[in-house]
PDB file of C-alpha atoms in Angstrom:
ATOM      1  CA  UNK A  13      -5.405 -20.020 -20.102  1.00 52.00           C
ATOM      2  CA  UNK A  14      -3.541 -17.124 -18.437  1.00 56.00           C
ATOM      3  CA  UNK A  15      -3.500 -13.399 -20.317  1.00 70.00           C
ATOM      4  CA  UNK A  16       0.121 -12.809 -21.490  1.00 80.00           C
ATOM      5  CA  UNK A  17       1.038 -10.909 -18.486  1.00 84.00           C
ATOM      6  CA  UNK A  18       0.152 -12.473 -15.192  1.00 87.00           C
ATOM      7  CA  UNK A  19       0.832 -12.881 -11.193  1.00 88.00           C
ATOM      8  CA  UNK A  20       1.716 -16.066  -9.785  1.00 88.00           C
ATOM      9  CA  UNK A  21       2.266 -16.797  -6.041  1.00 90.00           C
ATOM     10  CA  UNK A  22       6.466 -18.375  -5.690  1.00 90.00           C
ATOM     11  CA  UNK A  23       5.784 -20.939  -2.347  1.00 88.00           C
ATOM     12  CA  UNK A  24       8.516 -22.603  -0.378  1.00 85.00           C
ATOM     13  CA  UNK A  25      10.287 -20.164   1.907  1.00 86.00           C
ATOM     14  CA  UNK A  26       7.624 -20.499   4.605  1.00 82.00           C
ATOM     15  CA  UNK A  27       8.567 -23.712   6.777  1.00 76.00           C
ATOM     16  CA  UNK A  28      10.956 -24.054   9.028  1.00 74.00           C
ATOM     17  CA  UNK A  29      13.378 -26.302   7.251  1.00 75.00           C
ATOM     18  CA  UNK A  30      17.051 -25.305   6.058  1.00 78.00           C
ATOM     19  CA  UNK A  31      15.921 -24.820   2.562  1.00 86.00           C
ATOM     20  CA  UNK A  32      13.090 -22.609   3.673  1.00 87.00           C
ATOM     21  CA  UNK A  33      15.644 -20.281   5.309  1.00 86.00           C
ATOM     22  CA  UNK A  34      17.854 -20.249   2.843  1.00 90.00           C
ATOM     23  CA  UNK A  35      15.202 -19.223   0.018  1.00 91.00           C
ATOM     24  CA  UNK A  36      14.262 -16.607   2.389  1.00 90.00           C
ATOM     25  CA  UNK A  37      17.253 -15.225   2.364  1.00 90.00           C
ATOM     26  CA  UNK A  38      17.750 -15.473  -1.157  1.00 92.00           C
ATOM     27  CA  UNK A  39      14.484 -13.473  -1.493  1.00 92.00           C
ATOM     28  CA  UNK A  40      15.284 -10.922   1.022  1.00 92.00           C
ATOM     29  CA  UNK A  41      18.397 -10.005  -1.460  1.00 93.00           C
ATOM     30  CA  UNK A  42      15.503  -9.506  -4.693  1.00 93.00           C
ATOM     31  CA  UNK A  43      14.272  -6.351  -5.342  1.00 92.00           C
ATOM     32  CA  UNK A  44      10.930  -5.509  -7.320  1.00 92.00           C
ATOM     33  CA  UNK A  45      11.988  -5.838 -11.398  1.00 92.00           C
ATOM     34  CA  UNK A  46      14.887  -8.226 -11.142  1.00 93.00           C
ATOM     35  CA  UNK A  47      14.955 -10.735 -13.505  1.00 93.00           C
ATOM     36  CA  UNK A  48      14.115 -14.578 -12.317  1.00 94.00           C
ATOM     37  CA  UNK A  49      14.502 -17.715 -14.154  1.00 92.00           C
ATOM     38  CA  UNK A  50      11.855 -20.427 -14.282  1.00 92.00           C
ATOM     39  CA  UNK A  51      12.669 -24.162 -14.540  1.00 91.00           C
ATOM     40  CA  UNK A  52      10.746 -26.912 -14.980  1.00 89.00           C
ATOM     41  CA  UNK A  53      12.085 -29.544 -12.346  1.00 86.00           C
ATOM     42  CA  UNK A  54      12.228 -33.103 -13.020  1.00 83.00           C
ATOM     43  CA  UNK A  55      10.128 -34.559 -10.227  1.00 78.00           C
ATOM     44  CA  UNK A  56       6.320 -34.113  -9.681  1.00 76.00           C
ATOM     45  CA  UNK A  57       4.440 -33.301  -6.896  1.00 77.00           C
ATOM     46  CA  UNK A  58       1.062 -34.797  -6.444  1.00 77.00           C
ATOM     47  CA  UNK A  59       0.760 -35.881 -10.235  1.00 78.00           C
ATOM     48  CA  UNK A  60       1.746 -32.012 -11.037  1.00 82.00           C
ATOM     49  CA  UNK A  61       4.801 -31.040 -12.764  1.00 86.00           C
ATOM     50  CA  UNK A  62       7.246 -28.846 -10.479  1.00 87.00           C
ATOM     51  CA  UNK A  63       8.589 -25.291 -11.758  1.00 90.00           C
ATOM     52  CA  UNK A  64      11.190 -23.774  -9.960  1.00 90.00           C
ATOM     53  CA  UNK A  65      12.068 -20.214  -9.220  1.00 93.00           C
ATOM     54  CA  UNK A  66      15.666 -19.253  -9.274  1.00 94.00           C
ATOM     55  CA  UNK A  67      17.049 -15.464  -8.836  1.00 93.00           C
ATOM     56  CA  UNK A  68      19.965 -14.532 -11.883  1.00 92.00           C
ATOM     57  CA  UNK A  69      22.647 -15.902  -9.656  1.00 90.00           C
ATOM     58  CA  UNK A  70      20.795 -19.386  -9.336  1.00 91.00           C
ATOM     59  CA  UNK A  71      19.808 -19.176  -5.670  1.00 91.00           C
ATOM     60  CA  UNK A  72      16.286 -21.008  -5.587  1.00 91.00           C
ATOM     61  CA  UNK A  73      13.466 -18.949  -4.227  1.00 92.00           C
ATOM     62  CA  UNK A  74      11.107 -21.337  -4.185  1.00 90.00           C
ATOM     63  CA  UNK A  75       7.736 -23.066  -6.377  1.00 89.00           C
ATOM     64  CA  UNK A  76       5.070 -21.995  -8.636  1.00 89.00           C
ATOM     65  CA  UNK A  77       1.851 -22.409  -6.904  1.00 82.00           C
ATOM     66  CA  UNK A  78       1.010 -26.036  -7.703  1.00 80.00           C
ATOM     67  CA  UNK A  79      -2.815 -25.302  -8.296  1.00 81.00           C
ATOM     68  CA  UNK A  80      -0.994 -22.887 -11.428  1.00 81.00           C
ATOM     69  CA  UNK A  81       2.117 -25.544 -12.427  1.00 81.00           C
ATOM     70  CA  UNK A  82       0.268 -27.174 -14.931  1.00 81.00           C
ATOM     71  CA  UNK A  83      -0.415 -24.401 -17.223  1.00 82.00           C
ATOM     72  CA  UNK A  84       3.307 -22.524 -16.313  1.00 84.00           C
ATOM     73  CA  UNK A  85       5.038 -25.812 -17.192  1.00 82.00           C
ATOM     74  CA  UNK A  86       3.765 -25.740 -20.931  1.00 82.00           C
ATOM     75  CA  UNK A  87       5.043 -22.340 -21.299  1.00 84.00           C
ATOM     76  CA  UNK A  88       8.512 -22.680 -19.153  1.00 85.00           C
ATOM     77  CA  UNK A  89      10.503 -22.336 -22.629  1.00 83.00           C
ATOM     78  CA  UNK A  90       8.913 -18.961 -23.411  1.00 87.00           C
ATOM     79  CA  UNK A  91       8.006 -17.593 -20.145  1.00 88.00           C
ATOM     80  CA  UNK A  92       9.910 -14.436 -19.105  1.00 91.00           C
ATOM     81  CA  UNK A  93       9.740 -13.206 -15.035  1.00 93.00           C
ATOM     82  CA  UNK A  94      10.217 -10.855 -12.551  1.00 93.00           C
ATOM     83  CA  UNK A  95      10.476 -10.226  -9.128  1.00 93.00           C
ATOM     84  CA  UNK A  96       7.375  -8.385  -7.609  1.00 92.00           C
ATOM     85  CA  UNK A  97       7.100  -8.268  -3.927  1.00 91.00           C
ATOM     86  CA  UNK A  98       7.877 -10.385  -1.007  1.00 91.00           C
ATOM     87  CA  UNK A  99       5.385 -12.299   1.109  1.00 88.00           C
ATOM     88  CA  UNK A 100       4.694 -14.012   4.208  1.00 86.00           C
ATOM     89  CA  UNK A 101       4.553 -17.492   2.284  1.00 86.00           C
ATOM     90  CA  UNK A 102       7.444 -16.319  -0.461  1.00 89.00           C
ATOM     91  CA  UNK A 103       7.451 -13.932  -3.050  1.00 92.00           C
ATOM     92  CA  UNK A 104       5.188 -13.039  -6.388  1.00 92.00           C
ATOM     93  CA  UNK A 105       6.535 -13.059  -9.725  1.00 92.00           C
ATOM     94  CA  UNK A 106       5.370 -11.254 -12.557  1.00 91.00           C
ATOM     95  CA  UNK A 107       5.348 -13.150 -15.881  1.00 90.00           C
ATOM     96  CA  UNK A 108       4.873 -12.722 -19.528  1.00 90.00           C
ATOM     97  CA  UNK A 109       4.791 -16.004 -21.516  1.00 87.00           C
ATOM     98  CA  UNK A 110       4.161 -13.856 -25.319  1.00 86.00           C
ATOM     99  CA  UNK A 111       8.060 -13.002 -25.484  1.00 82.00           C
ATOM    100  CA  UNK A 112       7.746  -9.809 -24.522  1.00 86.00           C
ATOM    101  CA  UNK A 113       9.952  -8.502 -21.523  1.00 86.00           C
ATOM    102  CA  UNK A 114       7.640  -8.325 -18.438  1.00 88.00           C
ATOM    103  CA  UNK A 115       7.254  -5.076 -16.705  1.00 87.00           C
ATOM    104  CA  UNK A 116       6.189  -4.477 -13.213  1.00 85.00           C
ATOM    105  CA  UNK A 117       1.920  -3.799 -13.065  1.00 79.00           C
ATOM    106  CA  UNK A 118       1.092  -0.254 -11.793  1.00 79.00           C
ATOM    107  CA  UNK A 119      -0.187  -0.090  -7.997  1.00 75.00           C
ATOM    108  CA  UNK A 120      -3.359   0.688  -7.175  1.00 75.00           C
ATOM    109  CA  UNK A 121      -4.747   3.999  -7.146  1.00 78.00           C
ATOM    110  CA  UNK A 122      -5.569   4.639  -4.164  1.00 77.00           C
ATOM    111  CA  UNK A 123      -9.341   6.044  -3.842  1.00 75.00           C
ATOM    112  CA  UNK A 124     -10.643   9.541  -2.628  1.00 72.00           C
ATOM    113  CA  UNK A 125     -12.118   9.452   1.067  1.00 74.00           C
ATOM    114  CA  UNK A 126     -16.070   9.843   0.836  1.00 72.00           C
ATOM    115  CA  UNK A 127     -17.350  12.838   2.441  1.00 70.00           C
ATOM    116  CA  UNK A 128     -18.329  12.150   6.044  1.00 73.00           C
ATOM    117  CA  UNK A 129     -21.463  12.221   6.964  1.00 71.00           C
ATOM    118  CA  UNK A 130     -22.025  14.278  10.092  1.00 70.00           C
ATOM    119  CA  UNK A 131     -22.597  12.514  13.219  1.00 75.00           C
ATOM    120  CA  UNK A 132     -26.082  12.993  14.929  1.00 74.00           C
ATOM    121  CA  UNK A 133     -26.477  14.778  18.122  1.00 71.00           C
ATOM    122  CA  UNK A 134     -26.128  12.982  21.563  1.00 69.00           C
ATOM    123  CA  UNK A 135     -29.317  11.649  22.514  1.00 71.00           C
ATOM    124  CA  UNK A 136     -30.845  13.699  25.694  1.00 66.00           C
ATOM    125  CA  UNK A 137     -32.505  11.560  27.564  1.00 67.00           C
ATOM    126  CA  UNK A 138     -33.317  13.846  30.136  1.00 63.00           C
ATOM    127  CA  UNK A 139     -34.678  16.710  27.473  1.00 60.00           C
ATOM    128  CA  UNK A 140     -38.548  15.993  28.877  1.00 59.00           C
ATOM    129  CA  UNK A 141     -37.791  16.642  31.929  1.00 63.00           C
ATOM    130  CA  UNK A 142     -35.835  19.515  31.850  1.00 56.00           C
ATOM    131  CA  UNK A 143     -36.776  21.210  29.097  1.00 58.00           C
ATOM    132  CA  UNK A 144     -34.172  24.170  27.582  1.00 58.00           C
ATOM    133  CA  UNK A 145     -35.617  27.645  27.873  1.00 57.00           C
ATOM    134  CA  UNK A 146     -36.271  29.457  24.681  1.00 54.00           C
ATOM    135  CA  UNK A 147     -33.455  31.645  23.508  1.00 55.00           C
ATOM    136  CA  UNK A 148     -35.188  34.147  21.336  1.00 53.00           C
ATOM    137  CA  UNK A 149     -37.762  35.766  21.103  1.00 52.00           C
ATOM    138  CA  UNK A 150     -39.492  33.952  18.390  1.00 52.00           C
ATOM    139  CA  UNK A 151     -40.316  31.292  20.680  1.00 50.00           C
ATOM    140  CA  UNK A 152     -41.567  33.606  23.366  1.00 51.00           C
ATOM    141  CA  UNK A 153     -45.675  32.763  24.424  1.00 55.00           C
ATOM    142  CA  UNK A 154     -46.806  35.852  24.372  1.00 56.00           C
ATOM    143  CA  UNK A 155     -46.613  39.848  24.115  1.00 57.00           C
ATOM    144  CA  UNK A 156     -43.580  41.040  25.882  1.00 57.00           C
ATOM    145  CA  UNK A 157     -44.686  44.590  26.373  1.00 61.00           C
ATOM    146  CA  UNK A 158     -47.476  43.431  27.854  1.00 61.00           C
ATOM    147  CA  UNK A 159     -46.031  41.049  29.869  1.00 60.00           C
ATOM    148  CA  UNK A 160     -43.021  43.463  31.452  1.00 59.00           C
ATOM    149  CA  UNK A 161     -46.437  46.316  32.337  1.00 62.00           C
ATOM    150  CA  UNK A 162     -48.018  43.458  34.614  1.00 60.00           C
ATOM    151  CA  UNK A 163     -44.746  42.283  35.992  1.00 58.00           C
ATOM    152  CA  UNK A 164     -44.278  46.536  36.765  1.00 61.00           C
ATOM    153  CA  UNK A 165     -47.897  46.873  38.122  1.00 61.00           C
ATOM    154  CA  UNK A 166     -46.829  44.009  40.847  1.00 58.00           C
ATOM    155  CA  UNK A 167     -44.094  45.996  42.703  1.00 57.00           C
ATOM    156  CA  UNK A 168     -44.067  46.610  46.133  1.00 60.00           C
ATOM    157  CA  UNK A 169     -44.043  50.365  47.097  1.00 58.00           C
ATOM    158  CA  UNK A 170     -42.009  50.937  50.032  1.00 55.00           C
TER     159      UNK A 170
END
């Protein structure tokens, strides 16, 4: 069974027939929060009752999704519905069955972006062939002063 407020798809506007194009045009005129009317239709489809969805001016928007029409058909007398949004298959209706006026549900909160892990430095495929010379004295091998004295002693005299 349902909660007291729920949303259901309204199908029937995704075909190529004349009725589908009329339904699509009626859906395009609807705004979120507009009142829509649910009517139990006389026929059935696949052994399930059909529940038609109409705008206030009488234009048909489609039918309640067939898998859920069985439950909704028994609640049509107390159900109130509003237009939620258009979709590729038709639209979405927000319905209450406790006699209260339906209210559009709050939009989902956007999650905060996660902290990005810094990218690893690119792999150096030639690191072992061409080693990088040390840039500070901390990486130098040996004593620099003694190396300078050795270098000065090898100066050629002209």
